[in-house]
Coordinates of C-alpha atoms and ligand atoms in Angstrom, one line a residue:
M1 CA 136.8 -70.3 128.1
E2 CA 135.0 -67.1 126.7
Y3 CA 133.1 -64.7 128.8
R4 CA 130.4 -62.3 127.9
A5 CA 128.5 -59.5 129.8
L6 CA 125.2 -60.6 131.3
G7 CA 122.9 -57.9 130.1
E8 CA 123.2 -54.8 132.0
S9 CA 123.9 -56.6 135.3
G10 CA 127.5 -55.7 135.6
L11 CA 128.3 -59.4 135.8
S12 CA 130.4 -61.2 133.4
V13 CA 129.7 -64.9 132.8
S14 CA 131.3 -67.8 131.1
V15 CA 129.8 -68.8 127.7
I16 CA 129.5 -72.4 128.9
G17 CA 127.5 -72.6 132.0
M18 CA 127.2 -75.6 134.4
G19 CA 123.6 -76.9 134.8
C20 CA 123.0 -78.5 138.0
W21 CA 119.6 -80.2 137.4
P22 CA 120.7 -83.8 136.4
M23 CA 122.9 -84.1 139.6
A24 CA 119.8 -83.4 141.6
G25 CA 118.7 -87.1 140.7
V26 CA 115.0 -86.2 140.1
G27 CA 114.0 -88.0 136.9
W28 CA 117.6 -88.9 136.3
T29 CA 119.3 -92.1 137.1
G30 CA 123.0 -93.1 137.8
I31 CA 123.7 -90.1 140.0
D32 CA 126.6 -90.1 142.3
D33 CA 127.3 -87.3 144.7
N34 CA 131.2 -87.7 144.4
A35 CA 131.0 -87.7 140.5
S36 CA 128.7 -84.5 140.8
L37 CA 131.1 -82.8 143.0
A38 CA 134.1 -83.8 140.7
A39 CA 132.1 -82.6 137.8
L40 CA 131.5 -79.1 139.5
E41 CA 135.2 -79.0 140.2
S42 CA 136.1 -79.6 136.7
A43 CA 133.8 -76.8 135.6
M44 CA 135.6 -74.3 137.9
D45 CA 139.0 -75.6 136.8
G46 CA 138.1 -75.2 133.1
G47 CA 137.0 -71.7 133.5
I48 CA 133.4 -72.0 133.9
T49 CA 132.1 -69.3 136.2
L50 CA 128.4 -69.6 135.8
I51 CA 126.8 -72.3 137.9
D52 CA 123.0 -72.6 137.6
T53 CA 120.9 -74.4 140.2
A54 CA 117.5 -73.8 141.5
Y55 CA 115.5 -74.2 144.8
M56 CA 113.6 -77.2 143.3
Y57 CA 116.5 -79.2 142.1
G58 CA 116.1 -82.2 144.1
R59 CA 113.1 -83.0 146.4
S60 CA 114.6 -81.2 149.2
G61 CA 117.4 -79.1 147.7
E62 CA 120.0 -81.7 146.9
S63 CA 121.5 -79.6 144.0
E64 CA 122.0 -76.5 145.9
R65 CA 123.6 -78.4 148.8
L66 CA 126.1 -80.1 146.4
V67 CA 126.8 -76.7 144.8
G68 CA 127.3 -75.1 148.2
R69 CA 129.9 -77.7 149.1
A70 CA 131.5 -77.5 145.7
I71 CA 132.1 -73.8 145.8
S72 CA 133.1 -73.4 149.5
G73 CA 136.6 -71.7 149.3
R74 CA 136.1 -70.6 145.5
R75 CA 133.0 -68.4 146.2
D76 CA 134.8 -65.3 144.6
E77 CA 135.3 -67.2 141.2
I78 CA 131.9 -68.0 140.7
V79 CA 128.7 -66.4 139.4
L80 CA 126.1 -68.3 141.4
A81 CA 122.7 -68.6 139.8
T82 CA 119.6 -70.0 141.4
K83 CA 115.9 -69.8 141.2
C84 CA 112.8 -69.3 143.1
G85 CA 109.0 -69.8 142.6
L86 CA 108.7 -73.5 142.0
Y87 CA 108.7 -76.2 145.0
W88 CA 107.8 -79.7 145.5
D89 CA 104.9 -80.9 147.5
G90 CA 105.8 -84.6 147.9
T91 CA 106.1 -85.5 144.0
T92 CA 104.0 -82.6 142.7
L93 CA 105.6 -79.5 141.5
L94 CA 103.9 -76.3 142.5
R95 CA 104.3 -72.8 141.4
D96 CA 104.3 -69.9 143.7
S97 CA 106.2 -66.6 143.2
S98 CA 104.3 -64.7 146.0
R99 CA 106.3 -62.3 148.1
K100 CA 105.9 -64.7 151.2
R101 CA 107.0 -67.7 149.1
V102 CA 110.0 -65.7 147.7
L103 CA 111.2 -64.4 150.9
E104 CA 111.3 -67.8 152.5
Q105 CA 112.9 -69.6 149.6
V106 CA 115.8 -67.1 149.3
E107 CA 116.7 -67.6 152.9
E108 CA 116.7 -71.2 152.5
S109 CA 118.8 -71.1 149.3
L110 CA 121.3 -69.0 151.0
R111 CA 121.5 -71.5 153.7
R112 CA 121.7 -74.5 151.5
L113 CA 124.4 -72.7 149.2
N114 CA 126.4 -71.8 152.2
T115 CA 126.8 -68.2 151.2
D116 CA 125.5 -64.8 152.1
Y117 CA 124.6 -63.5 148.5
I118 CA 123.3 -64.9 145.2
D119 CA 124.7 -63.5 142.0
L120 CA 121.8 -64.1 139.9
Y121 CA 118.3 -64.8 141.3
Q122 CA 115.9 -66.1 138.8
V123 CA 112.1 -66.6 138.9
H124 CA 111.8 -70.1 137.7
A125 CA 108.6 -70.0 135.7
P126 CA 105.6 -67.5 135.4
D127 CA 103.2 -67.8 138.0
E128 CA 99.7 -66.6 136.8
N129 CA 98.4 -66.5 140.3
T130 CA 100.6 -63.8 141.5
P131 CA 100.9 -60.4 140.0
F132 CA 104.3 -60.0 138.3
E133 CA 104.7 -56.7 140.1
E134 CA 104.5 -58.3 143.4
T135 CA 107.5 -60.6 142.3
A136 CA 109.4 -58.2 140.6
V137 CA 109.2 -55.7 143.5
T138 CA 110.4 -58.3 146.0
L139 CA 113.4 -59.3 144.0
A140 CA 114.2 -55.5 143.6
E141 CA 114.1 -55.3 147.3
L142 CA 116.3 -58.2 147.7
K143 CA 118.9 -56.6 145.3
E144 CA 118.7 -53.4 147.3
Q145 CA 119.6 -55.4 150.5
G146 CA 122.6 -57.1 148.7
K147 CA 121.2 -60.6 149.1
I148 CA 121.1 -61.0 145.3
R149 CA 123.1 -59.1 142.6
A150 CA 121.1 -59.6 139.7
I151 CA 117.6 -60.3 138.7
G152 CA 116.5 -62.9 136.0
V153 CA 113.3 -64.9 134.9
S154 CA 113.0 -68.3 133.2
N155 CA 110.5 -69.6 130.9
Y156 CA 108.7 -66.2 130.3
D157 CA 107.2 -64.9 127.0
V158 CA 107.9 -61.4 125.8
A159 CA 104.8 -60.0 127.4
Q160 CA 105.5 -61.5 130.8
M161 CA 109.1 -60.0 130.6
E162 CA 107.6 -56.5 129.6
D163 CA 105.3 -56.7 132.7
F164 CA 108.1 -57.7 135.0
A165 CA 110.4 -55.2 133.7
R166 CA 108.1 -52.2 134.4
H167 CA 108.7 -53.1 138.2
A168 CA 112.2 -54.1 138.6
P169 CA 115.4 -54.3 136.5
L170 CA 115.5 -57.5 134.4
H171 CA 119.1 -58.6 133.6
S172 CA 118.4 -62.2 132.1
D173 CA 116.0 -64.7 130.7
Q174 CA 116.4 -68.4 130.8
P175 CA 114.6 -70.1 128.2
P176 CA 115.1 -73.8 126.5
Y177 CA 116.9 -73.6 123.2
N178 CA 118.7 -76.0 120.9
M179 CA 118.8 -77.4 117.4
L180 CA 115.3 -79.1 117.8
I181 CA 113.7 -76.2 119.9
R182 CA 114.1 -72.8 118.2
D183 CA 110.9 -71.0 119.2
I184 CA 112.8 -68.2 120.9
E185 CA 114.3 -67.0 117.5
A186 CA 110.9 -65.6 116.7
Q187 CA 110.4 -63.1 119.5
I188 CA 112.3 -63.8 122.6
L189 CA 115.8 -63.5 121.3
P190 CA 115.2 -60.3 119.3
H191 CA 113.5 -58.8 122.3
C192 CA 116.3 -59.6 124.6
R193 CA 118.8 -58.2 121.9
D194 CA 116.9 -55.0 121.7
N195 CA 116.6 -54.6 125.5
N196 CA 120.1 -55.7 126.3
I197 CA 118.6 -58.7 128.4
G198 CA 121.0 -61.5 128.8
V199 CA 119.9 -65.0 127.6
I200 CA 121.1 -68.1 129.5
S201 CA 119.8 -70.9 127.4
Y202 CA 119.2 -74.4 128.7
W203 CA 119.0 -78.0 127.1
P204 CA 121.5 -77.4 124.5
L205 CA 122.1 -81.2 124.1
Y206 CA 118.3 -81.8 124.8
K207 CA 119.0 -83.9 127.8
G208 CA 121.7 -85.8 126.0
L209 CA 119.8 -86.7 122.9
L210 CA 121.9 -84.3 120.6
T211 CA 125.1 -86.1 121.6
G212 CA 123.9 -88.8 119.3
K213 CA 124.9 -91.4 121.9
Y214 CA 121.4 -92.7 122.6
G215 CA 120.5 -94.7 119.6
R216 CA 117.3 -96.4 118.3
G217 CA 116.0 -99.0 120.8
H218 CA 117.9 -97.4 123.8
R219 CA 116.1 -97.8 127.1
F220 CA 117.0 -95.7 130.2
P221 CA 116.7 -97.4 133.5
E222 CA 113.4 -97.3 135.2
G223 CA 112.7 -93.9 136.8
D224 CA 114.5 -91.9 133.9
S225 CA 112.1 -89.4 132.6
R226 CA 113.6 -89.6 129.1
N227 CA 111.8 -93.1 128.6
D228 CA 108.6 -91.1 128.4
D229 CA 109.9 -88.3 126.0
P230 CA 108.6 -88.5 122.5
R231 CA 111.8 -87.0 121.1
F232 CA 113.7 -90.1 122.3
Q233 CA 111.4 -92.4 120.4
G234 CA 110.2 -93.4 116.9
E235 CA 110.1 -91.2 114.0
E236 CA 111.3 -88.1 115.7
L237 CA 114.3 -89.9 117.0
A238 CA 115.1 -91.5 113.7
R239 CA 115.1 -88.0 112.0
T240 CA 117.4 -86.4 114.7
L241 CA 119.9 -89.3 114.6
D242 CA 120.0 -89.2 110.8
M243 CA 120.8 -85.4 110.8
L244 CA 123.2 -85.7 113.6
G245 CA 124.9 -88.4 111.4
R246 CA 125.2 -85.8 108.7
M247 CA 126.8 -83.3 111.0
K248 CA 129.4 -85.8 112.1
S249 CA 131.9 -85.0 109.3
I250 CA 131.9 -81.3 110.2
A251 CA 132.8 -82.3 113.8
D252 CA 135.6 -84.6 112.7
E253 CA 137.0 -81.9 110.6
Y254 CA 137.8 -80.0 113.8
G255 CA 138.6 -82.9 116.0
K256 CA 135.3 -82.3 118.0
S257 CA 132.5 -84.6 119.2
L258 CA 128.9 -84.0 118.0
A259 CA 128.1 -82.7 121.5
Q260 CA 130.9 -80.1 121.2
L261 CA 129.7 -79.1 117.7
V262 CA 126.2 -78.8 119.0
I263 CA 127.0 -76.8 121.9
H264 CA 129.4 -74.6 119.8
W265 CA 126.5 -73.9 117.4
T266 CA 124.2 -72.8 120.2
S267 CA 126.9 -70.5 121.7
R268 CA 127.1 -68.7 118.4
Q269 CA 123.4 -67.8 117.9
P270 CA 122.8 -64.0 118.1
G271 CA 121.6 -63.1 121.4
I272 CA 122.8 -66.0 123.5
T273 CA 124.9 -65.0 126.2
S274 CA 125.7 -68.5 128.0
V275 CA 124.7 -72.0 127.2
L276 CA 123.9 -74.1 130.3
C277 CA 125.2 -77.6 129.9
G278 CA 124.1 -80.2 132.5
A279 CA 126.7 -82.9 133.4
T280 CA 127.1 -85.4 136.0
R281 CA 130.6 -86.5 135.2
P282 CA 134.0 -84.5 134.9
A283 CA 134.8 -86.0 131.4
Q284 CA 131.6 -84.5 130.2
V285 CA 132.3 -81.1 131.6
E286 CA 135.8 -81.2 130.2
Q287 CA 134.4 -81.8 126.7
N288 CA 131.6 -79.1 127.2
V289 CA 134.5 -76.4 128.0
D290 CA 136.0 -77.2 124.8
S291 CA 133.0 -76.4 122.8
V292 CA 134.0 -72.8 122.5
G293 CA 137.3 -71.1 122.0
W294 CA 137.4 -72.0 118.3
E295 CA 135.4 -71.1 115.1
L296 CA 133.8 -72.9 112.3
S297 CA 134.9 -71.7 108.8
D298 CA 132.1 -69.8 107.0
E299 CA 131.6 -72.6 104.6
H300 CA 131.0 -75.0 107.6
R301 CA 128.7 -72.7 109.5
T302 CA 126.6 -72.3 106.4
Q303 CA 126.4 -76.1 105.9
L304 CA 125.6 -76.8 109.6
D305 CA 122.9 -74.0 109.6
G306 CA 121.3 -75.8 106.6
L307 CA 121.2 -79.1 108.4
V308 CA 119.8 -77.4 111.4
S309 CA 117.1 -75.8 109.3
E310 CA 116.1 -79.3 108.1
L311 CA 116.2 -80.6 111.5
G312 CA 113.9 -78.1 113.0
G313 CA 111.7 -77.3 109.9
Ligands
NAP1 N1 114.9 -73.0 133.7 C1 114.6 -74.1 133.5 O1 113.3 -74.4 133.6 C2 115.5 -75.2 133.1 C3 114.9 -76.4 132.7 C4 115.8 -77.4 132.3 C5 117.1 -77.4 132.5 N2 117.6 -76.1 132.9 C6 119.0 -75.8 133.3 O2 119.8 -76.1 132.2 C7 120.6 -77.1 132.3 C8 120.9 -77.9 131.0 O3 119.8 -78.8 130.8 P1 119.9 -80.4 130.9 O4 120.9 -80.8 132.0 O5 118.6 -81.0 131.3 O6 120.2 -80.8 129.4 P2 121.5 -81.0 128.5 O7 122.6 -80.0 129.0 O8 120.9 -80.7 127.1 O9 121.9 -82.4 128.7 C9 122.5 -82.8 129.7 C10 123.0 -84.4 129.6 O10 123.6 -84.5 128.6 C11 124.6 -85.4 128.7 N3 125.9 -84.8 128.4 C12 126.4 -83.7 128.7 N4 127.5 -83.3 128.4 C13 127.9 -84.5 127.6 C14 129.1 -84.8 126.8 N5 130.0 -83.9 126.5 N6 129.0 -85.9 126.0 C15 128.0 -86.8 126.2 N7 126.9 -86.5 126.9 C16 126.8 -85.4 127.6 C17 124.4 -86.1 130.1 O11 123.5 -87.1 130.0 P3 123.8 -88.5 130.7 O12 123.7 -88.1 132.2 O13 122.7 -89.3 130.2 O14 125.2 -89.0 130.3 C18 123.9 -84.9 130.7 O15 123.2 -85.2 131.9 C19 120.2 -77.8 133.5 O16 121.2 -78.6 134.3 C20 119.6 -76.8 134.5 O17 120.5 -76.0 135.1 C21 116.7 -75.0 133.3

């Protein structure tokens, strides 16, 4: 495993992070708690230190509870990241980053995670109904109290990060990023590089699509949100699968799977600190761990960049 500094937080994180959304079982099917716990164990055994969950992963904190069980006894090895500011009201997802809500959520997350501190506490998404100053000052206070060690945001644009950072130290951002979704290359990545803000990217495999394993005509079980995602259908899917097919020969040269090549490419983009890979089974985690620790030749990197440009462009 490789490790990098997370902005100016003083924390060092593994370049591959463990994403704990799929195991929450919301909009995902085929989840088994024992397999999820085994996946978390494989992650830690494989040198993954960054474990990312959130208050809203699971209708009532299922993901945080599983993480809490998995890390007990190994807390010191882990950079534990969770998020506040989103919650479920029945099946409706609401945003609220007010001081009152954040202070309630942090206590509940600490209980679910069975710990007395969170390494990285992130605002899950911008809440336009709460001044960013209010949220930032609240997180700065939690840091002063030692309940959290570093402060992050997620899904913020540059102006929102600048506003937030006027009132509290900002150590990281968590945006979506992969071969298909590259918007952050224009402004967010340069901003984070210039200001030494760590970037923990999510969706490297775009929910499994970029593994190439979900071919034309694939239907997920009922209740799986990927059935309604246009990227898993029609022309868009055909274009992606075609391009992945053309990448396969590069992956083969290194004895890697397409998933490993895709994650590797993501981890090598300038400004990316860590790549969060969601997984629900140990075998997936073991593969994801082996996405780094090796390099492409210059020639293959250029070839791959060319294919990615065609895919995104
Ligand atoms: N901040 C935010 O707003 C936000 C939003 C979304 C996600 N996230 C974070 O980012 C993490 C990653 O996102 P994600 O889990 O949705 O997407 P992802 O990592 O792109 O895809 C995860 C899925 O890919 C498949 N997979 C993973 N490794 C594989 C392998 N080696 N071989 C074959 N298939 C593999 C699995 O799908 P199957 O289960 O179908 O096998 C897995 O559930 C989340 O878990 C979460 O921590 C954050």
